mmCIF file of C-alpha atoms in Angstrom:
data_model
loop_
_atom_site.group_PDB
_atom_site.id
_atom_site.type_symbol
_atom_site.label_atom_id
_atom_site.label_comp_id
_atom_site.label_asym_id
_atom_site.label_seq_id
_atom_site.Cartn_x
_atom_site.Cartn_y
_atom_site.Cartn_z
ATOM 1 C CA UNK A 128 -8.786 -8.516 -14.123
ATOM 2 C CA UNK A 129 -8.771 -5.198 -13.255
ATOM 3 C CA UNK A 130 -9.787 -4.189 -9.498
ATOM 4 C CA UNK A 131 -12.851 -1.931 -9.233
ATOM 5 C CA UNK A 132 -11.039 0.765 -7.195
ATOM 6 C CA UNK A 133 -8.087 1.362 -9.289
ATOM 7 C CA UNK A 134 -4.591 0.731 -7.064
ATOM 8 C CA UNK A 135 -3.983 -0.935 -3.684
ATOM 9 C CA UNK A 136 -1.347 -0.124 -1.597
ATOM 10 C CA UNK A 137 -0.202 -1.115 1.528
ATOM 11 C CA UNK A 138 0.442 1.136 4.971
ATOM 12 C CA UNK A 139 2.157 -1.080 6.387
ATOM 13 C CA UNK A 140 5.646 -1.759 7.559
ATOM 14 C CA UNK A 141 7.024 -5.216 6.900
ATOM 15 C CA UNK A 142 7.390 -7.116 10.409
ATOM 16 C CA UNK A 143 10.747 -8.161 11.505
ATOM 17 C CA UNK A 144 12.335 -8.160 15.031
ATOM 18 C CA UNK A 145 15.867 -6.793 13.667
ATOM 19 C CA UNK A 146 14.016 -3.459 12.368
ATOM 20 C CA UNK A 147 10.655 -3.090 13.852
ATOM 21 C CA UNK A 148 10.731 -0.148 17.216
ATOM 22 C CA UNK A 149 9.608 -1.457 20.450
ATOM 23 C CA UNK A 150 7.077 0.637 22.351
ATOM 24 C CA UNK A 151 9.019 0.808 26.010
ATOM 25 C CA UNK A 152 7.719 -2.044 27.970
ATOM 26 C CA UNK A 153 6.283 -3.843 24.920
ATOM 27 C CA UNK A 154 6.753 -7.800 24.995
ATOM 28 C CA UNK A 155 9.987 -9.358 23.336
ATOM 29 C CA UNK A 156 9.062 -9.833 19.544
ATOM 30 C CA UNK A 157 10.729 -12.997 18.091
ATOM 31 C CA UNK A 158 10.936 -15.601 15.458
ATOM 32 C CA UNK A 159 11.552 -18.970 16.134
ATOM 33 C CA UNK A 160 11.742 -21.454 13.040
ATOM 34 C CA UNK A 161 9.579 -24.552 13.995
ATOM 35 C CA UNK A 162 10.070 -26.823 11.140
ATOM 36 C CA UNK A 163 11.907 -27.145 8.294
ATOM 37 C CA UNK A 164 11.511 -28.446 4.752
ATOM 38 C CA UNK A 165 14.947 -30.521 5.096
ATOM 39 C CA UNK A 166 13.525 -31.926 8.368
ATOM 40 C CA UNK A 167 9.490 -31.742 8.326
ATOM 41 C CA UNK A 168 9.032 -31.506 4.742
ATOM 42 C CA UNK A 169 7.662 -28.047 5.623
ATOM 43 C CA UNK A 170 8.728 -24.774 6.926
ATOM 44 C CA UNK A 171 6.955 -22.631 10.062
ATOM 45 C CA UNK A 172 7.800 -20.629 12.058
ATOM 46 C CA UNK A 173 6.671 -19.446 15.531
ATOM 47 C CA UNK A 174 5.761 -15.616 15.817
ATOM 48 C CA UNK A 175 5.796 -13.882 19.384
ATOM 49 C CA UNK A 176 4.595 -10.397 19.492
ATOM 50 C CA UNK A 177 2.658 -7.925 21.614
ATOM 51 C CA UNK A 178 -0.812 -6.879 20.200
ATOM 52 C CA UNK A 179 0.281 -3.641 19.480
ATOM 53 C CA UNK A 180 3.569 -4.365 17.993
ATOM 54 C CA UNK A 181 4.615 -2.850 14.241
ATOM 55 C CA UNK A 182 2.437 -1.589 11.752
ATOM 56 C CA UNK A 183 -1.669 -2.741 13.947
ATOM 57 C CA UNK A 184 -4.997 -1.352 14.524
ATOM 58 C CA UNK A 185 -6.543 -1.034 18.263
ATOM 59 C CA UNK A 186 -10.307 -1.651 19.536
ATOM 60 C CA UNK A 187 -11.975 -0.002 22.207
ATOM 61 C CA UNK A 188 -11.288 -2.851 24.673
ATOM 62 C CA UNK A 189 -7.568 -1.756 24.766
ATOM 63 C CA UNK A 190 -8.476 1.497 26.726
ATOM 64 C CA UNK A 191 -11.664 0.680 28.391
ATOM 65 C CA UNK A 192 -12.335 -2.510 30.478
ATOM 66 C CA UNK A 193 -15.971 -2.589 28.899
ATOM 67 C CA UNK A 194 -15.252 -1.678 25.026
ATOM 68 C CA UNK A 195 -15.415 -3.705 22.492
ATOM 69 C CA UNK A 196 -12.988 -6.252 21.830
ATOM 70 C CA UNK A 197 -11.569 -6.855 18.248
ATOM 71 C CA UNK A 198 -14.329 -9.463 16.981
ATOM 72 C CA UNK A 199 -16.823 -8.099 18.441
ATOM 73 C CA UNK A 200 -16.602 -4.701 16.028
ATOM 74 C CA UNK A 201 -18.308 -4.628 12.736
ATOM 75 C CA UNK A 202 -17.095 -5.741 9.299
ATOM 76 C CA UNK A 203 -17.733 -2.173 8.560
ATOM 77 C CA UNK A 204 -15.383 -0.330 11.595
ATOM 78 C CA UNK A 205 -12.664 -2.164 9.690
ATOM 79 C CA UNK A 206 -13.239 0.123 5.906
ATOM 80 C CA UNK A 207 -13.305 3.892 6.256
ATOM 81 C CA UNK A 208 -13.169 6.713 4.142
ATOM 82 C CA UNK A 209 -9.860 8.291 4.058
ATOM 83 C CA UNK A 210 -7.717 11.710 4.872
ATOM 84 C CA UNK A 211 -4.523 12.402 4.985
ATOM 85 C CA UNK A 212 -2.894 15.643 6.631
ATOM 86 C CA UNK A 213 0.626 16.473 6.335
ATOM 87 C CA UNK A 214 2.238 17.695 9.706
ATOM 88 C CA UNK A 215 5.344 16.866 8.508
ATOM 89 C CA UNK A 216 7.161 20.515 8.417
ATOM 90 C CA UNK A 217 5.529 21.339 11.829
ATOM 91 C CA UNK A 218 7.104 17.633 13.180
ATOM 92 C CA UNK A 219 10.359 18.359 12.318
ATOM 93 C CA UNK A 220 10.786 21.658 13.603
ATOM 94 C CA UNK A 221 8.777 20.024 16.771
ATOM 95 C CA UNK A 222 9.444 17.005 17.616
ATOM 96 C CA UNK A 223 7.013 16.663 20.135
ATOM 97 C CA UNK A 224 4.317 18.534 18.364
ATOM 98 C CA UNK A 225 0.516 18.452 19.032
ATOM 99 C CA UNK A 226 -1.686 18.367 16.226
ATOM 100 C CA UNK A 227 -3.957 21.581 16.793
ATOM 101 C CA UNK A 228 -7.515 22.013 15.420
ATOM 102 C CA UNK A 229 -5.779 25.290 13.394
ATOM 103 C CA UNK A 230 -4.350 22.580 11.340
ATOM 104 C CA UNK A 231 -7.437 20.389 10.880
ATOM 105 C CA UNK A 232 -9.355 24.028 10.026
ATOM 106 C CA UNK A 233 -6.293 24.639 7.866
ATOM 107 C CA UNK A 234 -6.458 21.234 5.737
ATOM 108 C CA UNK A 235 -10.256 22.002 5.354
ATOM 109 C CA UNK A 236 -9.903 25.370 3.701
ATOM 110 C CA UNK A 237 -8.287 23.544 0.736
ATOM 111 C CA UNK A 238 -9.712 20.025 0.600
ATOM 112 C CA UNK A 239 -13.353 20.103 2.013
ATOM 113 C CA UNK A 240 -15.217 19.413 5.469
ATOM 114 C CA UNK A 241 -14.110 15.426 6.608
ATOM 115 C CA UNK A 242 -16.885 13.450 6.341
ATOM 116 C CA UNK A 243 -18.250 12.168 9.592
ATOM 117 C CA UNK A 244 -16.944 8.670 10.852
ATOM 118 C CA UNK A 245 -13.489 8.994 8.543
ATOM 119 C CA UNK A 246 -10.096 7.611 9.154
ATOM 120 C CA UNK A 247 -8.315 11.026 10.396
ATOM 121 C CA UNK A 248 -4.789 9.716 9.306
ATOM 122 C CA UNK A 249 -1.590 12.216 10.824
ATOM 123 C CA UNK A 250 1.589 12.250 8.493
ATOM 124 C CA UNK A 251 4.048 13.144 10.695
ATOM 125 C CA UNK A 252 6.871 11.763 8.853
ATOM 126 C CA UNK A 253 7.684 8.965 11.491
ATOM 127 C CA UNK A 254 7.166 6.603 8.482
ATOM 128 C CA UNK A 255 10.745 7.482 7.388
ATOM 129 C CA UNK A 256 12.536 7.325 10.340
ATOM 130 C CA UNK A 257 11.428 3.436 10.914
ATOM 131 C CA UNK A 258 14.488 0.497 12.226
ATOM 132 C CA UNK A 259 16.519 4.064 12.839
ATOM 133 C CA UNK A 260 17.017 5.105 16.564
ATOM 134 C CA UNK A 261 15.277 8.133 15.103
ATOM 135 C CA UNK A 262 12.075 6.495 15.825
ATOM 136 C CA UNK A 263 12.423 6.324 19.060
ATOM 137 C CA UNK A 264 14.971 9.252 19.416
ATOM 138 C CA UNK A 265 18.335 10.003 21.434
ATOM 139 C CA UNK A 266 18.084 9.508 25.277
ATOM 140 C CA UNK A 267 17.410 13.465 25.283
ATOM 141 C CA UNK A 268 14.064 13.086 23.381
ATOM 142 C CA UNK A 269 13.558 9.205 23.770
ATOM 143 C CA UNK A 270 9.341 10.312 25.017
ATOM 144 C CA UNK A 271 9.039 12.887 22.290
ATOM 145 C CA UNK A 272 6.904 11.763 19.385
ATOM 146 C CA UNK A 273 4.008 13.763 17.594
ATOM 147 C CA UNK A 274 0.563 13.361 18.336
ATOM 148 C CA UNK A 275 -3.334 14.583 18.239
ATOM 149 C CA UNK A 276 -3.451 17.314 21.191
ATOM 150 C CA UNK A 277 -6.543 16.290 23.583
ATOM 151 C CA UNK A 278 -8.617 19.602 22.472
ATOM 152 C CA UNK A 279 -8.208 18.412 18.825
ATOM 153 C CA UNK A 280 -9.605 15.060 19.927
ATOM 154 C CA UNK A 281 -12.315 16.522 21.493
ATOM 155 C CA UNK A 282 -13.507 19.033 18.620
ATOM 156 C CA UNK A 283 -13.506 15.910 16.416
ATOM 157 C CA UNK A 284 -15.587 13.946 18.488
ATOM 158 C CA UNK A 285 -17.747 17.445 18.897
ATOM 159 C CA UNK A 286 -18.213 17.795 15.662
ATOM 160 C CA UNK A 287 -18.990 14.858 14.817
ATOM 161 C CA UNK A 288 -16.141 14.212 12.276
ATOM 162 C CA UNK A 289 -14.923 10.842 14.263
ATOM 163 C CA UNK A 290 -18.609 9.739 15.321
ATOM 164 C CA UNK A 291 -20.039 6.344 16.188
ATOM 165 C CA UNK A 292 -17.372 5.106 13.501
ATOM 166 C CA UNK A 293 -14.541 6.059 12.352
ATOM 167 C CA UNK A 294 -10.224 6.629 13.137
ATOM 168 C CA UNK A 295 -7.065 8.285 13.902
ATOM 169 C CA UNK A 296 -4.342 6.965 11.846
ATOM 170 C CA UNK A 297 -0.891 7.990 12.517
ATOM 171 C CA UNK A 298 3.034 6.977 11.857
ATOM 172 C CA UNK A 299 3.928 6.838 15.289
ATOM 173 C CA UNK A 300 3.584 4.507 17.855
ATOM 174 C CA UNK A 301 -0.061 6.277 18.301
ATOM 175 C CA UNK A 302 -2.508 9.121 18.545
ATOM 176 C CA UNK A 303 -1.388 10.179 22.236
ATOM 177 C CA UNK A 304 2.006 12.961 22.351
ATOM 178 C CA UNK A 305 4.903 10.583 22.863
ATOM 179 C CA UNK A 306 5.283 12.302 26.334
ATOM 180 C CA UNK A 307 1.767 11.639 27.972
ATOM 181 C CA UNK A 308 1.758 8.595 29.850
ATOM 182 C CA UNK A 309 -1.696 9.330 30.669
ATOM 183 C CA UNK A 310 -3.059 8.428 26.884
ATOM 184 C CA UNK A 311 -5.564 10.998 27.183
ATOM 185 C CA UNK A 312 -6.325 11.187 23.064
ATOM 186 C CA UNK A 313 -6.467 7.577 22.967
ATOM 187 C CA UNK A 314 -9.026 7.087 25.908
ATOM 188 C CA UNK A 315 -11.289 9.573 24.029
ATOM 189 C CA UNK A 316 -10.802 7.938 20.595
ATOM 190 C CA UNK A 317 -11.756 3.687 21.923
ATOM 191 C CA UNK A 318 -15.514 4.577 22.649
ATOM 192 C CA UNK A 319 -18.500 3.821 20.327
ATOM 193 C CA UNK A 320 -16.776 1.730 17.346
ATOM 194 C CA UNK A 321 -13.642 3.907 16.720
ATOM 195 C CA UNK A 322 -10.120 2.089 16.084
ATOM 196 C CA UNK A 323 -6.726 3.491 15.669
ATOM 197 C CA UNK A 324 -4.309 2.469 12.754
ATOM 198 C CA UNK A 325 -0.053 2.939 14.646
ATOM 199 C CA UNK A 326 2.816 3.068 13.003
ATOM 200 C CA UNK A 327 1.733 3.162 9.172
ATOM 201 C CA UNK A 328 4.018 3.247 6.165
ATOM 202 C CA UNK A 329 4.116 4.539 3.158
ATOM 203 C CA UNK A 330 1.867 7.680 3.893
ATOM 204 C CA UNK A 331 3.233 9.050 0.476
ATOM 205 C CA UNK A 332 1.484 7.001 -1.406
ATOM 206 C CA UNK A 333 -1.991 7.973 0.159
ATOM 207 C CA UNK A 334 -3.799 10.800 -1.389
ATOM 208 C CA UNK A 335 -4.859 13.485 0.698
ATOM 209 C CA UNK A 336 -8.386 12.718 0.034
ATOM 210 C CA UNK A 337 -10.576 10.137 -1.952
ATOM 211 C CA UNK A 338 -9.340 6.482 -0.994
ATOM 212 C CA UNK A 339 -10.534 4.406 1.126
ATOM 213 C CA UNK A 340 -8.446 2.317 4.201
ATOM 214 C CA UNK A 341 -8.908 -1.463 4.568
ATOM 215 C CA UNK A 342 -7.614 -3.318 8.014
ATOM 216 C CA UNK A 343 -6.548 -6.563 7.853
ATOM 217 C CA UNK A 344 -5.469 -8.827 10.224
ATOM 218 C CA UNK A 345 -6.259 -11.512 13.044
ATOM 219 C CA UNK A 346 -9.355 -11.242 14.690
ATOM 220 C CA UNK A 347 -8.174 -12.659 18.087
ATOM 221 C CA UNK A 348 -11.059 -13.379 20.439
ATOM 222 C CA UNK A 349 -10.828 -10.648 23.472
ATOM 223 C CA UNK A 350 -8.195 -8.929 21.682
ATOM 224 C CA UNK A 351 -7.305 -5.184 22.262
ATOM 225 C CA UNK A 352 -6.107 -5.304 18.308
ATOM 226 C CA UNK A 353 -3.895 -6.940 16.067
ATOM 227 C CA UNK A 354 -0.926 -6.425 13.825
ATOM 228 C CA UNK A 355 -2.373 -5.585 10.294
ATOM 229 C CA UNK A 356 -1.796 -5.247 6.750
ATOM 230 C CA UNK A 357 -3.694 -1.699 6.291
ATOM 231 C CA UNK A 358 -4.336 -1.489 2.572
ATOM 232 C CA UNK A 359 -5.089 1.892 1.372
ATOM 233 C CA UNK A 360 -8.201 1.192 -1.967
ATOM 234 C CA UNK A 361 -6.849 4.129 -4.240
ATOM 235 C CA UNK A 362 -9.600 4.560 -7.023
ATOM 236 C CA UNK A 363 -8.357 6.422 -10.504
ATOM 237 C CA UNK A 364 -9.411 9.943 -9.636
ATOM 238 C CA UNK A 365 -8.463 9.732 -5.747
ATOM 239 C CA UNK A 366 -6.548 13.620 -5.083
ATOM 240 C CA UNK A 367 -9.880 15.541 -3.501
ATOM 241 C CA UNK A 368 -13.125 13.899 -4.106
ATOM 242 C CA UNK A 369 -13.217 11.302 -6.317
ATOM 243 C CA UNK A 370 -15.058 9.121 -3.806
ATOM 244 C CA UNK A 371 -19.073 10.690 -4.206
ATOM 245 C CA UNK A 372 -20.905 11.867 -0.939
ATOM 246 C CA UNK A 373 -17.568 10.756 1.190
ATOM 247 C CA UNK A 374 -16.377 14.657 1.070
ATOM 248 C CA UNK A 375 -17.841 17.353 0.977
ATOM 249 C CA UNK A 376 -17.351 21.391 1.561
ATOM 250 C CA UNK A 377 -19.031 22.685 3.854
ATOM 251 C CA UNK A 378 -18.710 25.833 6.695
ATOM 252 C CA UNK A 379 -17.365 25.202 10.218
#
């Protein structure tokens, strides 16, 4: 049977403690094998891992004492609307570049206005460069990763294109510039119902407009997040607006 929305394909990386990057300070993540068929007549394993460890989503609990936590969000926090805009030329020349609203502006010139309460996903090109020490970089430019600059957070939020709902995606460990320890971008972002989606994969695969991302993974009670399986719902005609009423042109 054929699905409704033409392809699915998965943003995420596969989780293993040999490849997946470590933010600094991040808890140990491990396998341990708990039974075996030869000796239990089954086979499980025991998973340790920070929250926010490989390819997860956040809720607005993890930056604010009184946000939400991850099962207290909505079914429909968890399935936005889609864009995708490719920083990756500005990343490598910059490898601690800011995300400026001259690019948002820029994207919109040739795809359409986002639609209000989107996931606002950031190709950097960090995808690639996962289980390399490129990820995390040389001791030189170990804190340098791109990011959203705080200004470009705020004209989203002022403009309504991340709302009451909606995302910043990005291939990094997250939204913030590698360098700011103060997570300014990501204390903006976790009010209201907005998540993040870290460390994606497989951003090549995800039109620049007209699919739709699905987050799956544990709802822990009280949890900040969880490590996901982000599917990307690709329908046929996904490229610029195949989705109708989820983009439209419009004037700044």
């Amino acid at each position: 049977m054929n699905a409704p929305f033409g392809r699915l394909v998965s943003l995420s990386h596969v989780h293993d403690p040999a490849t997946t990057p470590l933010f600094p300070g991040d808890p140990e993540f491990r396998t341990d094998i708990a039974a075996t068929v030869a000796n239990d007549g089954y086979y499980l394993r025991y998973i340790q891992q920070g929250e926010h460890t490989g390819t997860h989503w956040g809720a607005p609990i993890h930056f604010h004492a009184d946000g939400l936590a991850a099962d207290e969000l909505d079914l429909e926090d968890l399935l936005l609307p889609a864009v995708k805009i490719d920083v990756r030329d500005q990343c490598e020349r910059d490898r601690g570049y800011a995300i400026t609203v001259a690019d948002i502006k820029e994207w919109e010139s040739r795809h359409g206005r986002i639609a209000d309460g989107s996931a606002v996903i950031a190709w950097t090109g960090w995808d690639a460069k996962w289980g390399t020490p490129e990820f995390l970089g040389t001791a030189e430019t170990g804190d340098q990763q791109p990011g959203f600059a705080v200004e470009t957070m705020e004209w989203l939020l002022r403009t309504g294109r991340l709302g009451h709902r909606g995302a910043l995606g990005i291939d990094t460990f997250g939204p913030d510039l590698g360098s700011d320890d103060t997570y300014a971008v990501s204390k903006l972002l976790y009010r209201e119902h907005r998540i993040s989606l870290e460390c994606l994969a497989n951003l090549a695969a995800l039109p620049v407009t007209g699919a739709w991302v699905l987050v799956g993974g544990a709802l822990y009670r009280g949890g900040s997040g969880s490590p996901a399986t982000i599917f990307a719902l690709i329908t046929d005609r996904s490229a610029e607006t195949s989705i109708p009423g989820a983009f439209r042109r419009a004037p700044e």
